[in-house]
CSV table of C-alpha atoms and ligand atoms in Angstrom, one decimal:
chain,number,residue,atom,x,y,z
A,201,MET,CA,11.5,-5.7,-17.7
A,202,THR,CA,9.0,-7.1,-20.2
A,203,ASP,CA,5.3,-7.6,-19.6
A,204,THR,CA,4.2,-11.1,-18.6
A,205,ASN,CA,0.6,-12.2,-18.4
A,206,SER,CA,1.3,-14.3,-15.4
A,207,TYR,CA,-1.0,-12.2,-13.1
A,208,GLY,CA,-3.5,-11.5,-15.8
A,209,ASN,CA,-6.4,-13.4,-14.4
A,210,PRO,CA,-7.3,-14.8,-10.9
A,211,VAL,CA,-6.2,-18.4,-11.9
A,212,THR,CA,-2.8,-17.5,-13.4
A,213,ALA,CA,-2.2,-14.9,-10.6
A,214,THR,CA,-2.8,-17.5,-7.9
A,215,LEU,CA,-0.4,-20.0,-9.7
A,216,SER,CA,2.2,-17.4,-10.3
A,217,GLY,CA,2.1,-16.2,-6.8
A,218,ILE,CA,2.7,-19.7,-5.5
A,219,ALA,CA,5.5,-20.4,-8.0
A,220,ASP,CA,7.2,-17.2,-6.8
A,221,LEU,CA,7.4,-18.5,-3.2
A,222,PHE,CA,9.6,-21.4,-4.4
A,223,ARG,CA,12.1,-19.4,-6.5
A,224,LYS,CA,15.4,-18.8,-4.7
A,225,LYS,CA,16.3,-15.1,-4.8
A,226,GLU,CA,18.8,-12.8,-3.1
A,227,ARG,CA,17.3,-11.3,0.0
A,228,ILE,CA,17.7,-7.7,0.9
A,229,GLY,CA,18.4,-8.6,4.6
A,230,THR,CA,16.7,-9.8,7.7
A,231,LEU,CA,15.1,-7.6,10.3
A,232,ALA,CA,16.7,-8.1,13.8
A,233,ASP,CA,14.6,-8.2,16.9
A,234,ASN,CA,16.4,-5.1,18.3
A,235,GLU,CA,15.4,-2.9,15.3
A,236,ARG,CA,12.7,-1.1,17.2
A,237,LEU,CA,10.4,1.9,16.8
A,238,ASP,CA,10.3,3.1,20.4
A,239,GLY,CA,9.0,6.7,20.5
A,240,LYS,CA,7.9,6.6,16.8
A,241,THR,CA,4.3,6.9,15.5
A,242,CYS,CA,3.1,4.7,12.6
A,243,LEU,CA,-0.1,5.0,10.7
A,244,ILE,CA,-1.2,1.9,8.8
A,245,THR,CA,-4.3,1.6,6.6
A,246,GLY,CA,-6.4,-1.6,6.3
A,247,ALA,CA,-5.0,-2.8,9.6
A,248,ASN,CA,-8.2,-4.6,10.7
A,249,SER,CA,-7.4,-7.6,8.5
A,250,GLY,CA,-4.8,-9.7,6.9
A,251,LEU,CA,-1.4,-8.3,6.2
A,252,GLY,CA,-2.1,-4.9,7.8
A,253,LYS,CA,-3.3,-6.4,11.0
A,254,ALA,CA,-0.2,-8.7,11.3
A,255,ALA,CA,2.0,-5.7,10.5
A,256,ALA,CA,0.2,-3.5,13.1
A,257,ILE,CA,0.8,-6.2,15.8
A,258,GLU,CA,4.6,-6.4,15.0
A,259,LEU,CA,4.9,-2.6,14.8
A,260,ALA,CA,3.3,-2.3,18.3
A,261,LYS,CA,5.6,-5.1,19.6
A,262,ARG,CA,8.5,-3.1,18.4
A,263,GLY,CA,7.5,-0.2,20.5
A,264,ALA,CA,5.7,2.1,18.0
A,265,ARG,CA,2.5,4.0,18.7
A,266,VAL,CA,0.2,2.5,16.1
A,267,ILE,CA,-2.7,4.3,14.5
A,268,MET,CA,-4.8,1.8,12.6
A,269,ALA,CA,-6.7,3.7,9.9
A,270,CYS,CA,-9.6,1.4,8.9
A,271,ARG,CA,-13.1,1.5,7.6
A,272,SER,CA,-14.3,-1.5,9.7
A,273,GLY,CA,-13.3,-3.5,12.8
A,274,ILE,CA,-13.5,-0.5,15.1
A,275,PRO,CA,-12.8,-1.0,18.0
A,276,ALA,CA,-12.5,-4.9,18.0
A,277,ALA,CA,-9.5,-5.1,15.7
A,278,GLY,CA,-7.6,-2.5,17.8
A,279,GLU,CA,-8.3,-4.6,20.9
A,280,ASP,CA,-7.0,-7.7,19.1
A,281,VAL,CA,-3.8,-5.8,18.2
A,282,ARG,CA,-3.4,-4.5,21.7
A,283,GLN,CA,-3.8,-8.0,23.1
A,284,ALA,CA,-1.5,-9.8,20.6
A,285,SER,CA,1.2,-7.2,20.9
A,286,GLY,CA,0.9,-6.5,24.6
A,287,SER,CA,1.0,-2.8,23.8
A,288,GLU,CA,-1.5,-0.2,24.9
A,289,ARG,CA,-0.2,2.3,22.4
A,290,VAL,CA,-2.7,1.3,19.7
A,291,GLU,CA,-5.5,3.5,18.4
A,292,MET,CA,-8.0,3.2,15.6
A,293,LEU,CA,-9.1,6.0,13.3
A,294,HIS,CA,-12.0,5.7,10.8
A,295,VAL,CA,-11.2,6.1,7.1
A,296,ASP,CA,-13.0,4.9,4.0
A,297,LEU,CA,-10.6,5.1,1.1
A,298,SER,CA,-13.5,4.9,-1.4
A,299,ASP,CA,-14.6,8.4,-0.4
A,300,LEU,CA,-12.1,11.3,-0.6
A,301,SER,CA,-14.1,13.3,1.9
A,302,SER,CA,-13.3,10.6,4.4
A,303,VAL,CA,-9.6,10.7,3.5
A,304,ARG,CA,-9.7,14.5,4.0
A,305,GLY,CA,-11.4,14.0,7.4
A,306,CYS,CA,-8.7,11.6,8.5
A,307,VAL,CA,-6.0,14.1,7.6
A,308,GLU,CA,-7.9,16.9,9.4
A,309,TYR,CA,-8.3,14.7,12.5
A,310,LEU,CA,-4.6,14.0,12.7
A,311,ASP,CA,-3.8,17.6,12.1
A,312,GLN,CA,-6.1,18.8,14.8
A,313,HIS,CA,-4.5,16.4,17.2
A,314,GLY,CA,-1.0,17.5,16.2
A,315,ILE,CA,0.1,13.9,15.4
A,316,THR,CA,3.5,13.7,13.7
A,317,LEU,CA,4.0,10.5,11.8
A,318,ASP,CA,7.3,8.7,11.5
A,319,ARG,CA,6.0,5.8,9.4
A,320,VAL,CA,3.0,5.7,7.1
A,321,ILE,CA,2.1,2.3,5.6
A,322,LEU,CA,-0.5,2.4,2.8
A,323,ASN,CA,-1.7,-1.2,2.9
A,324,ALA,CA,-5.4,-1.2,2.3
A,325,GLY,CA,-6.5,-3.0,-0.9
A,326,ILE,CA,-9.4,-4.7,-2.5
A,327,VAL,CA,-10.4,-6.9,-5.4
A,328,PRO,CA,-14.1,-6.8,-6.1
A,329,ASN,CA,-15.6,-9.3,-8.5
A,330,LYS,CA,-17.2,-6.6,-10.6
A,331,ASP,CA,-16.8,-2.9,-11.1
A,332,VAL,CA,-18.1,-0.6,-8.5
A,333,ALA,CA,-17.8,3.2,-8.3
A,334,THR,CA,-16.3,5.2,-5.4
A,335,ALA,CA,-18.1,8.2,-4.0
A,336,GLN,CA,-16.3,10.4,-6.5
A,337,GLY,CA,-17.1,8.0,-9.4
A,338,PHE,CA,-13.7,6.3,-9.9
A,339,GLU,CA,-13.6,2.5,-10.5
A,340,LEU,CA,-13.1,1.2,-6.9
A,341,MET,CA,-9.6,-0.3,-7.2
A,342,PHE,CA,-8.3,2.7,-9.1
A,343,GLY,CA,-10.0,4.9,-6.5
A,344,VAL,CA,-8.6,3.1,-3.4
A,345,HIS,CA,-5.2,2.0,-4.5
A,346,PHE,CA,-4.2,5.1,-6.5
A,347,VAL,CA,-6.4,8.1,-5.9
A,348,ALA,CA,-7.1,7.7,-2.2
A,349,ASN,CA,-3.5,6.8,-1.4
A,350,MET,CA,-2.3,9.8,-3.3
A,351,ALA,CA,-4.8,12.1,-1.5
A,352,LEU,CA,-3.9,10.7,1.9
A,353,VAL,CA,-0.1,11.0,1.4
A,354,GLN,CA,-0.4,14.4,-0.1
A,355,GLY,CA,-2.6,15.6,2.8
A,356,LEU,CA,0.0,14.2,5.3
A,357,LEU,CA,2.8,15.9,3.5
A,358,GLU,CA,1.1,19.3,2.9
A,359,THR,CA,0.1,19.6,6.6
A,360,GLY,CA,3.6,18.5,7.6
A,361,LEU,CA,2.2,15.6,9.6
A,362,VAL,CA,4.9,13.7,7.8
A,363,ALA,CA,7.8,16.2,8.3
A,364,ASN,CA,9.2,17.6,5.1
A,365,SER,CA,9.8,21.0,3.4
A,366,ALA,CA,9.1,19.8,-0.1
A,367,PHE,CA,5.3,20.1,0.3
A,368,ALA,CA,4.5,21.5,3.7
A,369,ALA,CA,3.6,25.2,3.8
A,370,GLN,CA,5.6,25.6,7.0
A,371,GLY,CA,8.3,23.1,6.3
A,372,LYS,CA,9.5,21.0,9.2
A,373,ALA,CA,12.6,18.9,9.5
A,374,ALA,CA,12.2,15.4,10.7
A,375,ARG,CA,12.9,14.9,14.4
A,376,ASP,CA,15.8,12.6,14.1
A,377,GLU,CA,15.9,10.1,11.2
A,378,ARG,CA,13.9,10.6,8.1
A,379,PRO,CA,10.2,9.5,8.0
A,380,ARG,CA,9.3,6.6,5.8
A,381,ILE,CA,6.3,6.0,3.6
A,382,VAL,CA,5.7,2.4,2.6
A,383,PHE,CA,3.2,1.4,-0.1
A,384,VAL,CA,1.8,-2.2,-0.4
A,385,ALA,CA,1.6,-2.8,-4.1
A,386,SER,CA,1.7,-6.0,-6.1
A,387,GLU,CA,3.7,-7.8,-8.8
A,388,ALA,CA,0.4,-7.8,-10.6
A,389,HIS,CA,1.3,-4.3,-11.7
A,390,ARG,CA,3.5,-5.9,-14.4
A,391,SER,CA,0.6,-7.6,-16.1
A,392,GLY,CA,-2.1,-5.0,-15.4
A,393,THR,CA,-3.8,-3.0,-18.2
A,394,PRO,CA,-1.1,-0.5,-19.3
A,395,ILE,CA,-1.5,3.2,-18.5
A,396,ASP,CA,-3.1,5.0,-21.4
A,397,LEU,CA,-2.8,8.7,-20.6
A,398,GLU,CA,-5.8,9.6,-22.8
A,399,SER,CA,-8.2,7.4,-20.8
A,400,PHE,CA,-6.3,7.4,-17.5
A,401,GLY,CA,-8.9,7.5,-14.7
A,402,ASP,CA,-11.9,6.8,-16.9
A,403,TYR,CA,-14.4,4.4,-15.3
A,404,VAL,CA,-14.0,0.9,-16.6
A,405,GLU,CA,-16.4,-2.1,-16.4
A,406,TYR,CA,-15.2,-5.6,-15.7
A,407,ASN,CA,-16.3,-9.0,-14.4
A,408,ALA,CA,-14.5,-11.4,-12.0
A,409,MET,CA,-12.2,-12.9,-14.6
A,410,ALA,CA,-11.1,-9.5,-15.8
A,411,SER,CA,-10.7,-8.0,-12.3
A,412,MET,CA,-7.0,-8.8,-12.1
A,413,ALA,CA,-6.2,-6.7,-15.2
A,414,GLN,CA,-7.8,-3.7,-13.5
A,415,TYR,CA,-6.2,-4.6,-10.1
A,416,GLY,CA,-2.8,-4.7,-11.8
A,417,HIS,CA,-3.6,-1.4,-13.6
A,418,SER,CA,-4.5,0.3,-10.3
A,419,LYS,CA,-1.2,-0.9,-8.7
A,420,ARG,CA,0.8,0.2,-11.7
A,421,ALA,CA,-0.8,3.7,-11.4
A,422,LEU,CA,0.1,3.6,-7.7
A,423,LEU,CA,3.7,2.6,-8.4
A,424,SER,CA,4.0,5.3,-11.1
A,425,TYR,CA,2.9,7.8,-8.5
A,426,VAL,CA,5.4,6.3,-6.0
A,427,ALA,CA,8.2,6.8,-8.4
A,428,GLU,CA,7.3,10.4,-9.0
A,429,LEU,CA,6.8,11.1,-5.3
A,430,THR,CA,10.2,9.6,-4.5
A,431,GLU,CA,11.8,12.1,-6.8
A,432,ARG,CA,9.8,15.1,-5.6
A,433,LEU,CA,10.6,14.4,-2.0
A,434,HIS,CA,14.3,14.8,-2.7
A,435,GLY,CA,15.2,12.2,-0.1
A,436,GLN,CA,13.5,14.2,2.7
A,437,VAL,CA,11.2,11.3,3.3
A,438,ASP,CA,12.1,7.8,2.3
A,439,VAL,CA,9.5,6.2,0.0
A,440,HIS,CA,9.4,2.4,-0.5
A,441,ALA,CA,7.0,-0.1,-2.0
A,442,LEU,CA,6.6,-3.9,-2.0
A,443,CYS,CA,4.6,-6.9,-3.1
A,444,PRO,CA,4.1,-9.3,-0.2
A,445,GLY,CA,3.6,-12.4,-2.4
A,446,PRO,CA,0.5,-14.5,-1.9
A,447,VAL,CA,-1.1,-13.9,1.5
A,448,ASP,CA,-3.8,-16.0,3.1
A,449,SER,CA,-6.0,-13.0,3.9
A,450,ASN,CA,-9.5,-11.8,3.2
A,451,ILE,CA,-8.5,-10.3,-0.2
A,452,ALA,CA,-10.5,-12.8,-2.1
A,453,ARG,CA,-13.7,-12.0,-0.3
A,454,GLY,CA,-15.2,-10.6,-3.5
A,455,ALA,CA,-14.6,-13.8,-5.4
A,456,PRO,CA,-17.7,-15.5,-6.9
A,457,GLY,CA,-19.3,-18.0,-4.6
A,458,TRP,CA,-18.4,-21.1,-6.7
A,459,VAL,CA,-14.7,-20.2,-6.6
A,460,LYS,CA,-14.5,-19.5,-2.8
A,461,PRO,CA,-14.2,-23.1,-1.5
A,462,VAL,CA,-11.3,-23.9,-3.9
A,463,LEU,CA,-9.6,-20.6,-3.5
A,464,GLY,CA,-10.0,-20.8,0.3
A,465,PHE,CA,-8.4,-24.3,0.3
A,466,VAL,CA,-5.5,-23.2,-1.9
A,467,MET,CA,-4.9,-20.0,0.1
A,468,GLY,CA,-5.0,-21.8,3.4
A,469,LYS,CA,-2.6,-24.5,2.2
A,470,LEU,CA,-0.2,-22.7,-0.1
A,471,PHE,CA,-0.3,-19.0,0.6
A,472,ARG,CA,1.8,-17.5,3.5
A,473,SER,CA,0.2,-16.4,6.7
A,474,PRO,CA,-0.2,-12.6,7.1
A,475,ALA,CA,2.5,-12.6,9.8
A,476,GLU,CA,5.0,-14.4,7.5
A,477,ALA,CA,4.0,-12.2,4.5
A,478,SER,CA,4.4,-9.0,6.5
A,479,GLU,CA,8.2,-9.4,6.5
A,480,PRO,CA,8.9,-6.9,3.7
A,481,VAL,CA,6.5,-4.4,5.1
A,482,LEU,CA,8.3,-4.5,8.5
A,483,PHE,CA,11.7,-4.5,6.9
A,484,LEU,CA,11.0,-1.4,4.9
A,485,ALA,CA,9.4,0.3,7.9
A,486,CYS,CA,12.0,-0.6,10.5
A,487,ALA,CA,15.3,-1.8,9.1
A,488,HIS,CA,18.4,0.3,10.0
A,489,ALA,CA,20.3,-1.1,7.0
A,490,ILE,CA,18.2,1.0,4.6
A,491,GLU,CA,18.3,4.3,6.6
A,492,GLY,CA,19.0,7.1,4.1
A,493,GLU,CA,18.0,5.1,1.1
A,494,THR,CA,14.8,5.8,-0.8
A,495,GLY,CA,12.9,4.2,-3.7
A,496,ILE,CA,13.3,0.5,-2.8
A,497,TYR,CA,10.7,-1.9,-4.4
A,498,LEU,CA,10.7,-5.4,-2.9
A,499,HIS,CA,9.0,-8.5,-4.2
A,500,LEU,CA,8.9,-10.7,-1.2
A,501,MET,CA,12.3,-9.9,0.2
A,502,THR,CA,14.1,-9.3,-3.1
A,503,ARG,CA,14.8,-5.9,-4.7
A,504,LYS,CA,13.4,-5.5,-8.2
A,505,PRO,CA,12.9,-2.6,-10.5
A,506,ILE,CA,9.3,-1.3,-10.9
A,507,HIS,CA,7.8,-2.0,-14.3
A,508,GLU,CA,9.4,0.3,-16.9
A,509,GLN,CA,6.2,2.0,-18.0
A,510,ALA,CA,5.4,3.1,-14.4
A,511,THR,CA,8.8,4.7,-14.0
A,512,ASP,CA,9.0,6.3,-17.4
A,513,PRO,CA,9.5,10.0,-16.5
A,514,ALA,CA,6.9,11.3,-19.0
A,515,VAL,CA,4.3,8.7,-17.7
A,516,ARG,CA,4.9,9.4,-14.1
A,517,ARG,CA,4.7,13.1,-14.5
A,518,ALA,CA,1.4,12.8,-16.4
A,519,VAL,CA,0.1,10.4,-13.7
A,520,TRP,CA,1.1,12.9,-11.1
A,521,ALA,CA,-0.6,15.8,-12.9
A,522,LYS,CA,-3.8,13.8,-13.5
A,523,GLY,CA,-3.8,12.6,-9.9
A,524,GLN,CA,-3.7,16.2,-8.7
A,525,GLU,CA,-7.0,16.7,-10.5
A,526,PHE,CA,-8.5,13.5,-9.2
A,527,ILE,CA,-7.7,14.1,-5.5
A,528,ARG,CA,-9.5,17.4,-5.6
A,529,ARG,CA,-12.8,15.9,-6.8
A,530,ASP,CA,-15.8,16.4,-4.4
B,728,NAP,N1,-3.4,-11.3,-0.4
B,728,NAP,C1,-2.6,-11.4,-1.4
B,728,NAP,O1,-2.3,-12.5,-1.9
B,728,NAP,C2,-1.9,-10.1,-1.8
B,728,NAP,C3,-0.9,-10.2,-2.8
B,728,NAP,C4,-0.2,-9.0,-3.3
B,728,NAP,C5,-0.6,-7.8,-2.7
B,728,NAP,N2,-1.6,-7.8,-1.7
B,728,NAP,C6,-1.9,-6.5,-1.2
B,728,NAP,O2,-1.8,-6.5,0.2
B,728,NAP,C7,-2.6,-5.5,0.8
B,728,NAP,C8,-3.4,-6.0,2.0
B,728,NAP,O3,-4.3,-7.0,1.5
B,728,NAP,P1,-4.6,-8.3,2.3
B,728,NAP,O4,-4.2,-9.4,1.5
B,728,NAP,O5,-4.2,-8.2,3.7
B,728,NAP,O6,-6.2,-8.3,2.2
B,728,NAP,P2,-7.4,-8.1,3.3
B,728,NAP,O7,-7.3,-9.1,4.4
B,728,NAP,O8,-8.7,-8.1,2.5
B,728,NAP,O9,-7.1,-6.7,3.9
B,728,NAP,C9,-7.4,-5.5,3.1
B,728,NAP,C10,-7.6,-4.4,4.0
B,728,NAP,O10,-7.9,-3.2,3.2
B,728,NAP,C11,-9.0,-2.6,3.7
B,728,NAP,N3,-9.8,-1.8,2.7
B,728,NAP,C12,-10.3,-2.2,1.5
B,728,NAP,N4,-11.0,-1.2,1.0
B,728,NAP,C13,-11.0,-0.2,1.8
B,728,NAP,C14,-11.5,1.1,1.9
B,728,NAP,N5,-12.3,1.6,0.9
B,728,NAP,N6,-11.2,1.9,2.9
B,728,NAP,C15,-10.5,1.5,3.9
B,728,NAP,N7,-9.9,0.3,4.0
B,728,NAP,C16,-10.2,-0.6,2.9
B,728,NAP,C17,-9.9,-3.7,4.2
B,728,NAP,O11,-10.9,-3.3,5.1
B,728,NAP,P3,-12.3,-4.1,5.3
B,728,NAP,O12,-11.9,-5.3,6.1
B,728,NAP,O13,-13.1,-3.1,5.9
B,728,NAP,O14,-12.7,-4.5,3.9
B,728,NAP,C18,-8.8,-4.6,4.9
B,728,NAP,O15,-8.5,-4.0,6.2
B,728,NAP,C19,-3.5,-5.0,-0.3
B,728,NAP,O16,-3.0,-3.7,-0.8
B,728,NAP,C20,-3.3,-6.0,-1.4
B,728,NAP,O17,-3.5,-5.5,-2.7
B,728,NAP,C21,-2.2,-8.9,-1.3
């Protein structure tokens, strides 16, 4: 797949996202109402808002115990999800993905409480209008989308909170079917700044117009990690990723003030609601049809290959190795 610049800046990204909604593509399938998660435990990040909140409601409706790992909205968002789903099996756990000590604290909490996770959904995301540093000095989108997700997933795998014997010191087999890890990425990964292994992880400065290139870069790094993780898990845990298409969420909260009214209007009229847009998240988390399959990437509900640079074996191994250094930073 060749690079396009269609998601290269906030204006073209908005237009491309809308155009994608009208293209007819082959669907992977449709999730039936009886595909439930009774008895299963799901952790979902960024579940106090937008896509994550909508997905949390549906997961709870489908019988799962839902742990909403969030940095804000505690406890109000959990109460909203409880009310909207009619389920009492909804909890909130604090995590700030811009600080690796908070990510480690989240893993420790789950470990201390012996919580085995059947589904992990890495949904949290952000688009600031200028560069900001995380607690460990990474550019914020790179730090949240790539480094923190890697740190969280690795913590869950090493502790065996997600059952596996590839990473866990005392390897555990999954209870019945294989656990699933689902990453919310973006088609913007195709037009993001390419991965340069020399400068990978270096802090970058940008303004609002250039934010999409760094957003796409951070999602490309994430998907490169996802490709490598899929291989290293040897099918013990199923790993999937997706782009939900344009969502009428709070993602543009960092947009400059003068853009917000126009963007808010466009998003409200033309973007999909979080509930509609959560379809691929829920399909990858719940569908029986993909049981035993790993490494699916969906754009909306259509299978696609991840960008070729992200899946290049030499690149993904190097991204993995650099990521191992990054997640250990204090
Ligand atoms: N909206 C779109 O058009 C679109 C398109 C493609 C992909 N996506 C992806 O979809 C995912 C969900 O985004 P959304 O559209 O639902 O946006 P949203 O409404 O802004 O939700 C993003 C969530 O991520 C959380 N988050 C951000 N930074 C965090 C941090 N440091 N620690 C913990 N949580 C953090 C937010 O928490 P706070 O509320 O505390 O900030 C919020 O809960 C993201 O990964 C995004 O990249 C969105």
